PDB file of C-alpha atoms in Angstrom:
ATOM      1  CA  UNK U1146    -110.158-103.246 -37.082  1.00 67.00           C
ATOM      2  CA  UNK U1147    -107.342-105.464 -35.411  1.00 73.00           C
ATOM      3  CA  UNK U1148    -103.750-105.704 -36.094  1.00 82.00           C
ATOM      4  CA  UNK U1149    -103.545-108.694 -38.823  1.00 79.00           C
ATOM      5  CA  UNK U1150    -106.686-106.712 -40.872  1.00 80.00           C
ATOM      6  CA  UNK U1151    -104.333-104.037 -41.111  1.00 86.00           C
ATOM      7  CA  UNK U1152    -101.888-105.912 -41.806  1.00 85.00           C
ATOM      8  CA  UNK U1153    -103.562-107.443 -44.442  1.00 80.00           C
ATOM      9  CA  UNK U1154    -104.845-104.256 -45.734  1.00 84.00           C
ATOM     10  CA  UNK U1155    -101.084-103.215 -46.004  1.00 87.00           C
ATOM     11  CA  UNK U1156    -100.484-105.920 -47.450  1.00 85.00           C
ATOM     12  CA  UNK U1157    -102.197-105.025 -50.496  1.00 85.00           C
ATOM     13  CA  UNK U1158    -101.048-101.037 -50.520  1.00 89.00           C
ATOM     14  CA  UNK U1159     -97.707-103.081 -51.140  1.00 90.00           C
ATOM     15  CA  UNK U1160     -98.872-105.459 -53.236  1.00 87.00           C
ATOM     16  CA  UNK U1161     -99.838-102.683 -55.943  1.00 90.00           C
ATOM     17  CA  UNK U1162     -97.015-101.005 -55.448  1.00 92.00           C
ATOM     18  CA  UNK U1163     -94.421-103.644 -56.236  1.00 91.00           C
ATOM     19  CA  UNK U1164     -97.580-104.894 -58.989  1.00 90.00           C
ATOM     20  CA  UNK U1165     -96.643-101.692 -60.712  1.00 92.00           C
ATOM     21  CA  UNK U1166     -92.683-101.503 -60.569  1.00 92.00           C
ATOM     22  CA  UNK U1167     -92.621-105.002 -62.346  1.00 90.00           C
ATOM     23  CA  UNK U1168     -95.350-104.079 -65.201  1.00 91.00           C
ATOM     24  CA  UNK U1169     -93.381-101.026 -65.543  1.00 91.00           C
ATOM     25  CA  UNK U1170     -90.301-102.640 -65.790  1.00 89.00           C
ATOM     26  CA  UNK U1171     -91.525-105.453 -68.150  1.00 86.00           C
ATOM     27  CA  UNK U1172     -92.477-103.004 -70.257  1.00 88.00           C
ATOM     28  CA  UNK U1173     -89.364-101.058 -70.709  1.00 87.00           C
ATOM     29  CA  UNK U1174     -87.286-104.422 -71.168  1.00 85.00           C
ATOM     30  CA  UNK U1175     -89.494-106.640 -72.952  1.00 82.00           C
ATOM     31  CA  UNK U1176     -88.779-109.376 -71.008  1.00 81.00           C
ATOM     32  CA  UNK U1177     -91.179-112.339 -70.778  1.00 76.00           C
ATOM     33  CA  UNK U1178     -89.535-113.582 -67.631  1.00 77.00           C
ATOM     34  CA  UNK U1179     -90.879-109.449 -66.100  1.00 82.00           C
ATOM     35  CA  UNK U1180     -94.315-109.878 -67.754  1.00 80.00           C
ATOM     36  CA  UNK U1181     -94.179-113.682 -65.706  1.00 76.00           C
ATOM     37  CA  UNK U1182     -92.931-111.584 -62.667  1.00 80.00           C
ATOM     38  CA  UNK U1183     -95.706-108.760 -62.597  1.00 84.00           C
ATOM     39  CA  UNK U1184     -99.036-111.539 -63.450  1.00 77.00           C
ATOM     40  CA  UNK U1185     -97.771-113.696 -60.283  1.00 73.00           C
ATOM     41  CA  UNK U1186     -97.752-109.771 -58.125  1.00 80.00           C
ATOM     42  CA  UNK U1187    -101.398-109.424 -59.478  1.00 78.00           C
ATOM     43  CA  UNK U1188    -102.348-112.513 -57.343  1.00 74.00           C
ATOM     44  CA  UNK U1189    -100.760-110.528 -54.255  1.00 73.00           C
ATOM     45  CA  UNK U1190    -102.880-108.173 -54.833  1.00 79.00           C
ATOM     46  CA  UNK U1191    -105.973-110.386 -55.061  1.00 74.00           C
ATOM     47  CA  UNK U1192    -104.874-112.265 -52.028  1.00 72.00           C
ATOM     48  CA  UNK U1193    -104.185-109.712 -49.893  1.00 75.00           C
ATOM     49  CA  UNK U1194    -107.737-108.480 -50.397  1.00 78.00           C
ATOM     50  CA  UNK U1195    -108.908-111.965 -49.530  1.00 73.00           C
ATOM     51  CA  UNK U1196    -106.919-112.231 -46.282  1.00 71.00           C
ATOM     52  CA  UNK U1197    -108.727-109.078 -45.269  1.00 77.00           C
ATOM     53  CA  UNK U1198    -112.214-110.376 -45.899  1.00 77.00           C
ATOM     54  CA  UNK U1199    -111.224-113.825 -44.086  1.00 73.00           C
ATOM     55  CA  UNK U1200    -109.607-112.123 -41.469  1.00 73.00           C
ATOM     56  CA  UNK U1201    -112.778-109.679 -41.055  1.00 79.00           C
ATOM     57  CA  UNK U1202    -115.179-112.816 -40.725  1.00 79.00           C
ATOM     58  CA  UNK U1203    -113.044-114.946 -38.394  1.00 73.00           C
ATOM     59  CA  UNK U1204    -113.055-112.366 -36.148  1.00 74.00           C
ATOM     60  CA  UNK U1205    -116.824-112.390 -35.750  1.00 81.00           C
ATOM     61  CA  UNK U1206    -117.742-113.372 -32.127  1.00 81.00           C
ATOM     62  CA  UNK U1207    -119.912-116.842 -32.137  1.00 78.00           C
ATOM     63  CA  UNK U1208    -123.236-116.667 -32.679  1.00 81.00           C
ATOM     64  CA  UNK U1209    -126.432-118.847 -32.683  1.00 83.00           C
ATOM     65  CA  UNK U1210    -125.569-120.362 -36.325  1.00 83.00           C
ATOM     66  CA  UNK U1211    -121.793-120.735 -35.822  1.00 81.00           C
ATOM     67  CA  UNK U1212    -121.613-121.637 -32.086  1.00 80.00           C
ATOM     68  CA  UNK U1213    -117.771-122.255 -32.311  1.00 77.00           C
ATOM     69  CA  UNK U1214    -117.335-118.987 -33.779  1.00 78.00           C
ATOM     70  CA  UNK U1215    -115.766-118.252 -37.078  1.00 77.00           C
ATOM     71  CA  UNK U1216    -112.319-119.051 -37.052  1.00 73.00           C
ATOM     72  CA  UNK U1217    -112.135-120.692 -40.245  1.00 74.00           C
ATOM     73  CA  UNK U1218    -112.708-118.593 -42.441  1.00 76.00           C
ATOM     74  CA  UNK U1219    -109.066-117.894 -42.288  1.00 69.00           C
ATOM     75  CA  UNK U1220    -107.860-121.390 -43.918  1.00 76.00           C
ATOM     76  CA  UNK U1221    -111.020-120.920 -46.446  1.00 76.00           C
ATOM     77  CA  UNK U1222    -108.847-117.847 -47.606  1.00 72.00           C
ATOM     78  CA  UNK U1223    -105.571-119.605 -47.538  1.00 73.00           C
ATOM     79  CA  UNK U1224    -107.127-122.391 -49.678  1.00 80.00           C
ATOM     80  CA  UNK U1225    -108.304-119.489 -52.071  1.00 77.00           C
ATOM     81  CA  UNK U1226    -104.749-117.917 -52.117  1.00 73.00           C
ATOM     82  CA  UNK U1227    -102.966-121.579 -52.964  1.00 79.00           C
ATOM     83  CA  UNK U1228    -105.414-121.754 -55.910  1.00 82.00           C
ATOM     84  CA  UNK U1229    -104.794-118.145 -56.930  1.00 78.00           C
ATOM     85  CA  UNK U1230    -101.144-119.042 -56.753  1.00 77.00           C
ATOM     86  CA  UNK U1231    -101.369-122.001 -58.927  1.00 84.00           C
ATOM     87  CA  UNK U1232    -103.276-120.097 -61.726  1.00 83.00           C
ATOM     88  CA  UNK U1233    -100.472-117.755 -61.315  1.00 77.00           C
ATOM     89  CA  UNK U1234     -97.848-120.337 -62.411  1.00 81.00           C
ATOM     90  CA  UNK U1235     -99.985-122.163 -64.637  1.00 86.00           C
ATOM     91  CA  UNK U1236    -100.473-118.340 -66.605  1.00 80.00           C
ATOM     92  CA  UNK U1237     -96.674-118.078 -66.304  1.00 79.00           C
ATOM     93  CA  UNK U1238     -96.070-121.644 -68.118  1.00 85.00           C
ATOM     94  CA  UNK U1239     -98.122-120.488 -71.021  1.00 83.00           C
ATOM     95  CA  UNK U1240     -96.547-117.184 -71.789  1.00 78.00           C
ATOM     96  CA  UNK U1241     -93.622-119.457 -71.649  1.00 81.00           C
ATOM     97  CA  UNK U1242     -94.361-121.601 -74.020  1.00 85.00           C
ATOM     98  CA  UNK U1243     -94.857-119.111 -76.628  1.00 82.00           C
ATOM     99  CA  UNK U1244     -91.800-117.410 -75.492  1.00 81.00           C
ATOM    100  CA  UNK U1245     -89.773-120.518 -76.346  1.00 85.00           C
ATOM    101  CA  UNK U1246     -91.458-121.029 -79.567  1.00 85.00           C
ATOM    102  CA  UNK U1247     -90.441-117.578 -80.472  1.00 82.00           C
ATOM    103  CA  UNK U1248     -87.785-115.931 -78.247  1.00 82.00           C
ATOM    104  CA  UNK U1249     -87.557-111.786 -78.166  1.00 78.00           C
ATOM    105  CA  UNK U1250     -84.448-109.878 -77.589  1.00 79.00           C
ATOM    106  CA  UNK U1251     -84.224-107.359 -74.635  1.00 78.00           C
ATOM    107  CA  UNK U1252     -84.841-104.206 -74.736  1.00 77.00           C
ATOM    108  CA  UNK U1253     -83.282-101.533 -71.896  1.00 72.00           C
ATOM    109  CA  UNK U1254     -82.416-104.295 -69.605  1.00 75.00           C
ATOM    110  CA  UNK U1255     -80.343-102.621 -66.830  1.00 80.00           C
ATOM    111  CA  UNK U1256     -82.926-100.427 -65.332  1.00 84.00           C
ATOM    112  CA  UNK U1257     -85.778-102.723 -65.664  1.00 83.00           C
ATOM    113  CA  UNK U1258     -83.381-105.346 -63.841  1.00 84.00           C
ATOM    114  CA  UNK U1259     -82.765-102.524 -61.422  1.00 89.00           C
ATOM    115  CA  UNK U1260     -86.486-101.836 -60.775  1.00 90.00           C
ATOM    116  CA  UNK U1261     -86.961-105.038 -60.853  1.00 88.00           C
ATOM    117  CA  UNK U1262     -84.625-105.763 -57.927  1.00 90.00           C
ATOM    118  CA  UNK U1263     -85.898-102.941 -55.838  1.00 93.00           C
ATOM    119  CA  UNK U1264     -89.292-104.674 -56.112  1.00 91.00           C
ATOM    120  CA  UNK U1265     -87.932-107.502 -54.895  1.00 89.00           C
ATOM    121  CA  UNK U1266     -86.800-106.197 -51.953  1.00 93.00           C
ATOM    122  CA  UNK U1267     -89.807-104.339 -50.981  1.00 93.00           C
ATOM    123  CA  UNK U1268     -91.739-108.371 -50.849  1.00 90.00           C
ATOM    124  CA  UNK U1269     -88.811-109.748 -49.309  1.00 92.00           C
ATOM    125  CA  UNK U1270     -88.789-107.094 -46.338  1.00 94.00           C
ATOM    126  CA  UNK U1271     -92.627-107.271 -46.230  1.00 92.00           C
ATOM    127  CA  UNK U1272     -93.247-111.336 -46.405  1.00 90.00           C
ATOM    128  CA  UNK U1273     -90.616-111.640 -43.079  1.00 93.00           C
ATOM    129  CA  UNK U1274     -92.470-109.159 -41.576  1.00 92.00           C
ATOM    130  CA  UNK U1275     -95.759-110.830 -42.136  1.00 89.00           C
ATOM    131  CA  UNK U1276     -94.666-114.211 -41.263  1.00 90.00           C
ATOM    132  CA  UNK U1277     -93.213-113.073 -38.306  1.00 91.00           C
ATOM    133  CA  UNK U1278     -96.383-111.478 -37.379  1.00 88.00           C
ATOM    134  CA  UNK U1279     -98.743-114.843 -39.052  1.00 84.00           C
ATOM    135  CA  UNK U1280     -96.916-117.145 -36.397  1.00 82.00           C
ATOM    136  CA  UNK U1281     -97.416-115.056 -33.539  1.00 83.00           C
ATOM    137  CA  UNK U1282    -100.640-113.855 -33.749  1.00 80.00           C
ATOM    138  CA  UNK U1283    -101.607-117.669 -34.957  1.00 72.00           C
ATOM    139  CA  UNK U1284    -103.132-116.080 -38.415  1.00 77.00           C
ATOM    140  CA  UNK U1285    -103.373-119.335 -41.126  1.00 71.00           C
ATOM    141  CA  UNK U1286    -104.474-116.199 -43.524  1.00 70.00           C
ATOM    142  CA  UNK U1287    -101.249-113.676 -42.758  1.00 81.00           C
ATOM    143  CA  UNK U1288     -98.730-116.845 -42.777  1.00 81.00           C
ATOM    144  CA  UNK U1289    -100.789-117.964 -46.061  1.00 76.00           C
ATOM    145  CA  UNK U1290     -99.900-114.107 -47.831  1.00 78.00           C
ATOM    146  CA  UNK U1291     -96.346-114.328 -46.220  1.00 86.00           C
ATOM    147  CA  UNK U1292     -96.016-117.247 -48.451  1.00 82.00           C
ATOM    148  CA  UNK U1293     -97.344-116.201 -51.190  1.00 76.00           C
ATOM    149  CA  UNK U1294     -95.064-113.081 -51.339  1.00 85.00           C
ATOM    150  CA  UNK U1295     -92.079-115.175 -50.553  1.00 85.00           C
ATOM    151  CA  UNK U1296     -92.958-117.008 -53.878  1.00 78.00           C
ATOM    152  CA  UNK U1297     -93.048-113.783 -55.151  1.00 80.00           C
ATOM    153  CA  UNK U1298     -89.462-112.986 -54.137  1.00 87.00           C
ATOM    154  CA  UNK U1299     -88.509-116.918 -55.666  1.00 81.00           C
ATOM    155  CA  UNK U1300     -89.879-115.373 -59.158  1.00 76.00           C
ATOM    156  CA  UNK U1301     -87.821-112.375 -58.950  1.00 82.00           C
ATOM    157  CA  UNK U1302     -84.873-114.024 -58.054  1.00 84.00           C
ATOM    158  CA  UNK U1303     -85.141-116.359 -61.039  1.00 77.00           C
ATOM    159  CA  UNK U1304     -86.467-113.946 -63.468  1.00 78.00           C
ATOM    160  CA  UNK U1305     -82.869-111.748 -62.844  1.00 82.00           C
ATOM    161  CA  UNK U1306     -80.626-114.838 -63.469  1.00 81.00           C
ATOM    162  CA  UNK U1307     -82.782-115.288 -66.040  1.00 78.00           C
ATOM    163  CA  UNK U1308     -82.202-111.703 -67.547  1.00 82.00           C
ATOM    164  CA  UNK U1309     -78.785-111.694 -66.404  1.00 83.00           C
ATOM    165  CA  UNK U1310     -78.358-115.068 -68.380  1.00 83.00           C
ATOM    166  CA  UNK U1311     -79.398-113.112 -71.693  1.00 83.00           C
ATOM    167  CA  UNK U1312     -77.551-110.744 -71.172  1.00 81.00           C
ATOM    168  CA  UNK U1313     -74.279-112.902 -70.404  1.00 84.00           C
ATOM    169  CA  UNK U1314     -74.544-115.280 -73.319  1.00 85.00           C
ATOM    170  CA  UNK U1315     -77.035-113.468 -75.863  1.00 83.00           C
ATOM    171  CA  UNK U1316     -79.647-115.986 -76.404  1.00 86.00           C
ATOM    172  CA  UNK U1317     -83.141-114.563 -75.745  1.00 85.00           C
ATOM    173  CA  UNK U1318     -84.709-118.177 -75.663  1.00 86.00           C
ATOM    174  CA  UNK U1319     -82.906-118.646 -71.558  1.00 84.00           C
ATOM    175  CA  UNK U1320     -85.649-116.116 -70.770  1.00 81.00           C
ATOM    176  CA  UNK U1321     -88.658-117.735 -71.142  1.00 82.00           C
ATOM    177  CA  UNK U1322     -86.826-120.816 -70.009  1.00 85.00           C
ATOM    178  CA  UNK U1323     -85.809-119.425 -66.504  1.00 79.00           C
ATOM    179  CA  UNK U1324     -89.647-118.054 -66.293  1.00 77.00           C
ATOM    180  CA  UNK U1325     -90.696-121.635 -67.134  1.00 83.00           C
ATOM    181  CA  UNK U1326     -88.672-123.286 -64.231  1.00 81.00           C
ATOM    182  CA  UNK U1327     -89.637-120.716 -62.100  1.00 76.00           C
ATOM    183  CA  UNK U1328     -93.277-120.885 -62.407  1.00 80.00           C
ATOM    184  CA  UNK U1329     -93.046-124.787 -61.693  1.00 84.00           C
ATOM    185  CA  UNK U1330     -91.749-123.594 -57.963  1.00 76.00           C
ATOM    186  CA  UNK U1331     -94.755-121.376 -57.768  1.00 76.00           C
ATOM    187  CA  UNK U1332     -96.742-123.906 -58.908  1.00 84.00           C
ATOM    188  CA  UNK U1333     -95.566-126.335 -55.774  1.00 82.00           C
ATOM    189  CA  UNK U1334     -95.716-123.519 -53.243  1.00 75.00           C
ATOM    190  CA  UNK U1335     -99.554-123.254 -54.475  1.00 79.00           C
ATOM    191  CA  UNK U1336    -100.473-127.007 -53.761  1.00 84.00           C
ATOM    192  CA  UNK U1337     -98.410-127.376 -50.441  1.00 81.00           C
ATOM    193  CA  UNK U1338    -100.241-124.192 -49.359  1.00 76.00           C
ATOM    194  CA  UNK U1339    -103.973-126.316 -50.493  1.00 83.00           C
ATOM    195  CA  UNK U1340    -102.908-128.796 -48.710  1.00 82.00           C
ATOM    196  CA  UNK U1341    -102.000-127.399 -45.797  1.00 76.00           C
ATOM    197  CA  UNK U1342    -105.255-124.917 -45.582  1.00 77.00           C
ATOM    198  CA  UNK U1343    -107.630-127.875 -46.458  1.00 80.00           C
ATOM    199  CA  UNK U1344    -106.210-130.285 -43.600  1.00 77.00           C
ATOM    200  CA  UNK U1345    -106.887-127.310 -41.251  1.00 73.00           C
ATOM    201  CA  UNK U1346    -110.476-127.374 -42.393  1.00 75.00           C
ATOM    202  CA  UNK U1347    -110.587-131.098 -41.683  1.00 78.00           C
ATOM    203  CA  UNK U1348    -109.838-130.448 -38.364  1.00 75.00           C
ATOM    204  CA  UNK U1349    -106.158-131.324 -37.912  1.00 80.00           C
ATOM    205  CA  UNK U1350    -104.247-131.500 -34.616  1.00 83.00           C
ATOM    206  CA  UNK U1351    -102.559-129.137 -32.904  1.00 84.00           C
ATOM    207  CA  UNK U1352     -98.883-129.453 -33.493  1.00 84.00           C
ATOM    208  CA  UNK U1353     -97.196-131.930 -31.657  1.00 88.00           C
ATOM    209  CA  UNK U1354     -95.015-129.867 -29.372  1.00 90.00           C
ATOM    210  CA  UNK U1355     -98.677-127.961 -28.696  1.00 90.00           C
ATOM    211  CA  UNK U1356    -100.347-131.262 -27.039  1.00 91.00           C
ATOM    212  CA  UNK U1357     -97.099-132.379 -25.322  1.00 92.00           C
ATOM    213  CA  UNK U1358     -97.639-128.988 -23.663  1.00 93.00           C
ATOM    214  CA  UNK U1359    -101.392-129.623 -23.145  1.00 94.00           C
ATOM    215  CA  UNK U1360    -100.858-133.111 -21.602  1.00 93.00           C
ATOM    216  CA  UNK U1361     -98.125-131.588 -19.442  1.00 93.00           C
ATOM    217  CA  UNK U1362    -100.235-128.540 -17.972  1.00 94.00           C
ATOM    218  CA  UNK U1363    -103.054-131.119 -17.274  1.00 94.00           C
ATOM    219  CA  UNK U1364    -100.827-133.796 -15.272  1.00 91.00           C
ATOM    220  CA  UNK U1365     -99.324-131.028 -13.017  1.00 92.00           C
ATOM    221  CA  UNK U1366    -102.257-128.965 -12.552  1.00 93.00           C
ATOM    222  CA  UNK U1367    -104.937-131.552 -12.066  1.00 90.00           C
ATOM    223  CA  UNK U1368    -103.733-132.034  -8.266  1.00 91.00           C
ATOM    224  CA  UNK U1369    -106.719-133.993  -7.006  1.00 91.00           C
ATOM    225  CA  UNK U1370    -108.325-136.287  -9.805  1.00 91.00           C
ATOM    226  CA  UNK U1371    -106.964-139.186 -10.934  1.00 88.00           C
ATOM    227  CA  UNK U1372    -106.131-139.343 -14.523  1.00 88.00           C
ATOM    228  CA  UNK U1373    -107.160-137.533 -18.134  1.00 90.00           C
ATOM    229  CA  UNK U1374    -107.831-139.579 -20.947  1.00 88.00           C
ATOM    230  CA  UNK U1375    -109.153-138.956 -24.728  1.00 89.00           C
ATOM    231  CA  UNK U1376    -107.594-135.961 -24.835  1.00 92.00           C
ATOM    232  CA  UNK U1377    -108.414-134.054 -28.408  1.00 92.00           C
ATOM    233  CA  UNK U1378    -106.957-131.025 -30.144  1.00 93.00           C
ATOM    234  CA  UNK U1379    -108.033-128.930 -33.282  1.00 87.00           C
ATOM    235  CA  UNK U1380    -106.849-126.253 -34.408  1.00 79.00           C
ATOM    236  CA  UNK U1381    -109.140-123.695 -36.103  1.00 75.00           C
ATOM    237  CA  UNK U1382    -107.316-119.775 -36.972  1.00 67.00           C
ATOM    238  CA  UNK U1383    -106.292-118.117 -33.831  1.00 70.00           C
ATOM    239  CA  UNK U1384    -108.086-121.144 -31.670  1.00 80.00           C
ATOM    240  CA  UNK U1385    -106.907-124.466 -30.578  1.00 88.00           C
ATOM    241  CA  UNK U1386    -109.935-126.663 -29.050  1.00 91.00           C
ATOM    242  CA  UNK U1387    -109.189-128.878 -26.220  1.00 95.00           C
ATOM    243  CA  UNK U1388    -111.117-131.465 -24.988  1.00 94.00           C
ATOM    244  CA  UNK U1389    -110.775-134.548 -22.623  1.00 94.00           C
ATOM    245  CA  UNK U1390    -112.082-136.524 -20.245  1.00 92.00           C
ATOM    246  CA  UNK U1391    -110.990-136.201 -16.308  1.00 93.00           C
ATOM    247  CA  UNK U1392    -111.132-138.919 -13.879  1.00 92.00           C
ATOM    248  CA  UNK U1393    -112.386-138.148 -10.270  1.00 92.00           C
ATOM    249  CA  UNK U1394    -112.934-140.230  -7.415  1.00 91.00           C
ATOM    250  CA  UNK U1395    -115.857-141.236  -7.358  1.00 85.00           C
ATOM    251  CA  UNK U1396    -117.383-140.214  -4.501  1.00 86.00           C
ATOM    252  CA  UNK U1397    -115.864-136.492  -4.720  1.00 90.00           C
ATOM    253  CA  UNK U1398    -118.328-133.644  -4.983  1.00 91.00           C
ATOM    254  CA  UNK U1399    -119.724-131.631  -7.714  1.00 91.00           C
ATOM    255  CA  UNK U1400    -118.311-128.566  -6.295  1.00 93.00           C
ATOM    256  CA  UNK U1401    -114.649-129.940  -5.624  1.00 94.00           C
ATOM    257  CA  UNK U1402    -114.559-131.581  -8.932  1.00 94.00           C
ATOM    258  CA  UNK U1403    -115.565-127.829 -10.130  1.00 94.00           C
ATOM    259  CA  UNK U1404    -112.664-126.370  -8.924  1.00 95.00           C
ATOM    260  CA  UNK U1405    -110.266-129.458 -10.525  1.00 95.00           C
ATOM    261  CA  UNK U1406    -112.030-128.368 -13.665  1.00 95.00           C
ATOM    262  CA  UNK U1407    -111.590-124.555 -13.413  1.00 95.00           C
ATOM    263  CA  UNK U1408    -107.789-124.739 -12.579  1.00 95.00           C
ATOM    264  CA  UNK U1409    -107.181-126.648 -15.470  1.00 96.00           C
ATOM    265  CA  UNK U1410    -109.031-124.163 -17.693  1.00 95.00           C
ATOM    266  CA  UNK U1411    -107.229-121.257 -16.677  1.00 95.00           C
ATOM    267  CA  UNK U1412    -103.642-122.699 -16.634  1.00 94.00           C
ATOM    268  CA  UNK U1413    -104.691-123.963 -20.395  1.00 95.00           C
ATOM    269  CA  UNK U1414    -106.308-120.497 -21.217  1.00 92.00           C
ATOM    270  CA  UNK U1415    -103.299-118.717 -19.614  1.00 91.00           C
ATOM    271  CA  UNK U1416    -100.266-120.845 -21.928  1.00 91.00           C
ATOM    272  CA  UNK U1417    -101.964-121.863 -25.034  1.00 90.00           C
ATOM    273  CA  UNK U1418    -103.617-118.332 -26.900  1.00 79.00           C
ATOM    274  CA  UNK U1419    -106.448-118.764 -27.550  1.00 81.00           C
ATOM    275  CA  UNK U1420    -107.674-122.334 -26.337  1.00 90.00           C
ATOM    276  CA  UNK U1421    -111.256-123.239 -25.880  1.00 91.00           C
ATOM    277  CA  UNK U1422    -111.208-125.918 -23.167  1.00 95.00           C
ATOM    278  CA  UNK U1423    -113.962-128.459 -22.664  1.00 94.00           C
ATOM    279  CA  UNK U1424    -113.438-130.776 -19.598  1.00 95.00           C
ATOM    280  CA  UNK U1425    -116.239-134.063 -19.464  1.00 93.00           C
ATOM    281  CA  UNK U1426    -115.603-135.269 -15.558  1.00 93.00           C
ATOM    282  CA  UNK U1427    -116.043-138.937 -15.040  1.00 90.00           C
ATOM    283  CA  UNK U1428    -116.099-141.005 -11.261  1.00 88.00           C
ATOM    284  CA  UNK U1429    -113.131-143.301 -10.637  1.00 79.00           C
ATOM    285  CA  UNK U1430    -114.306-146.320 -11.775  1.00 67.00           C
ATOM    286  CA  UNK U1431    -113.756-144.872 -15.724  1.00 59.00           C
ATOM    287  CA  UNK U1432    -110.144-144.713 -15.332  1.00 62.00           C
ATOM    288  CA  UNK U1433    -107.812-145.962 -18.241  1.00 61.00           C
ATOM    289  CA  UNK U1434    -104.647-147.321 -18.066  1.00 55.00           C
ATOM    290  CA  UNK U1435    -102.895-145.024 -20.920  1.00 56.00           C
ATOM    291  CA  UNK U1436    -104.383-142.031 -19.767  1.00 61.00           C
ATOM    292  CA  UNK U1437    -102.976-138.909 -18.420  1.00 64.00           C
ATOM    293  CA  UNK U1438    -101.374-139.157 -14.917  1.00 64.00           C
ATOM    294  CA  UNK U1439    -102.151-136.163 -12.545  1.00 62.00           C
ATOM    295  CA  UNK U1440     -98.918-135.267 -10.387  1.00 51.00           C
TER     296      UNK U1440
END
């Protein structure tokens, strides 16, 4: 098992954990704006569970069906978790609704704010950890959680100004409404997350600092041909594929041309983690104009 499963698989330890403080402390208070709280934690722990699976297939070597491996599995999951997320605030409008309709007072509403607020802090501490961890290890899944669990922390943080509010002024009916306006945040974290995950599936670009740095590495350590052109990026998980074509003179060998090649793939393999690099050489004649210069 490799460090983002287990982190994933912590991630849902933690998940049912906090899950657990907020029921707990809905219960004791009453409050719709809790309840809200503890259904979007449920979808942490759902998540979590997903990232673990996704993580589990995408690190599958490649095989005779799935040649470029099985990398993304890890935006399937993310896609999964965005959808799971907007269920989550789409359950959260409801109970709203009816809250509205007929507001409840609050019941012991200090300590189920105070649970309520160590719960909070137990996702906050946990979704900078994972992102911190998503970005560098390139996980689409562990970023995707992160997310999720910062949405979490959103909820929390409006569902105790929401309490507070009650508490402050007396009407019952601002806590359904703060659980309302809430869930519409979750609901746009959800569909930026979709989108995101399902652009990865259709084979999006690296980012554009990434192929800057590609295009960079190939012009000063292509010493020998003449130019790169058609250069292509995707990013898929934990691997970015390059491809492009490289210009040689024409009536350089097989062997020397080789060598161009190999260079290139191991300064690429050596700066960008986990890059796949496919080189097509072409004889001088080829050339483009726009393409890459080689120093």
């Amino acid at each position: 098992m490799d460090r983002t499963q287990k982190a994933a698989l912590f991630s849902a330890g933690i998940g049912l954990a906090v899950t657990a403080l907020k029921f707990y402390a809905a219960w004791l208070t009453g409050s719709l704006a809790l309840y809200s709280d503890a259904l979007e934690s449920i979808i942490n722990v759902v998540a979590a569970i997903g990232a673990f699976v996704a993580l589990r297939v995408a690190a599958r070597p490649a095989d005779e069906d799935h040649p470029y491996g099985h990398h993304k599995a890890e935006f399937f999951s993310a896609v999964i978790e965005g959808a799971l997320i907007i269920v989550a605030a789409l359950l959260i409008l409801r109970e709203s609704y009816y809250g509205v309709l007929a507001p409840k007072p609050l019941d012991a509403p200090a300590l189920g704010v105070a649970i309520n607020v160590g719960a909070g802090i137990i996702n906050a501490v946990w979704a900078m950890a994972l992102m911190r961890w998503g970005q560098r290890w390139r996980s689409p899944a562990l970023i995707a959680d992160a997310r999720h669990i910062f949405a979490d922390v959103v909820t929390s943080c409006g569902v105790l100004i929401g309490v507070g509010a009650v508490l402050v002024t007396g009407y019952p009916i601002l806590d359904p409404i703060v659980a309302g306006l809430v869930a519409l945040n979750i609901l746009w974290s959800g569909f930026r997350m979709v989108r995101e995950s399902v652009d990865g599936l259709m084979d999006r670009a690296a980012p554009h600092e990434m192929v800057n740095q590609i295009r960079t590495l190939i012009s000063e350590h292509g010493e020998g041909a003449l130019e790169a052109h058609d250069v292509r990026t995707r990013a898929a998980g934990q691997a970015t594929f390059i491809d492009f074509h490289l210009v040689v003179p024409g009536a350089m060998s097989v062997e020397a041309s080789h060598a161009i090649c190999d260079r290139l793939e191991n300064a690429l393999e050596t700066t960008i983690p986990g890059a796949v690099v496919t080189i097509h050489v072409e004889p001088g004649e080829l050339a483009k104009a726009r393409g890459v210069p080689v120093l």
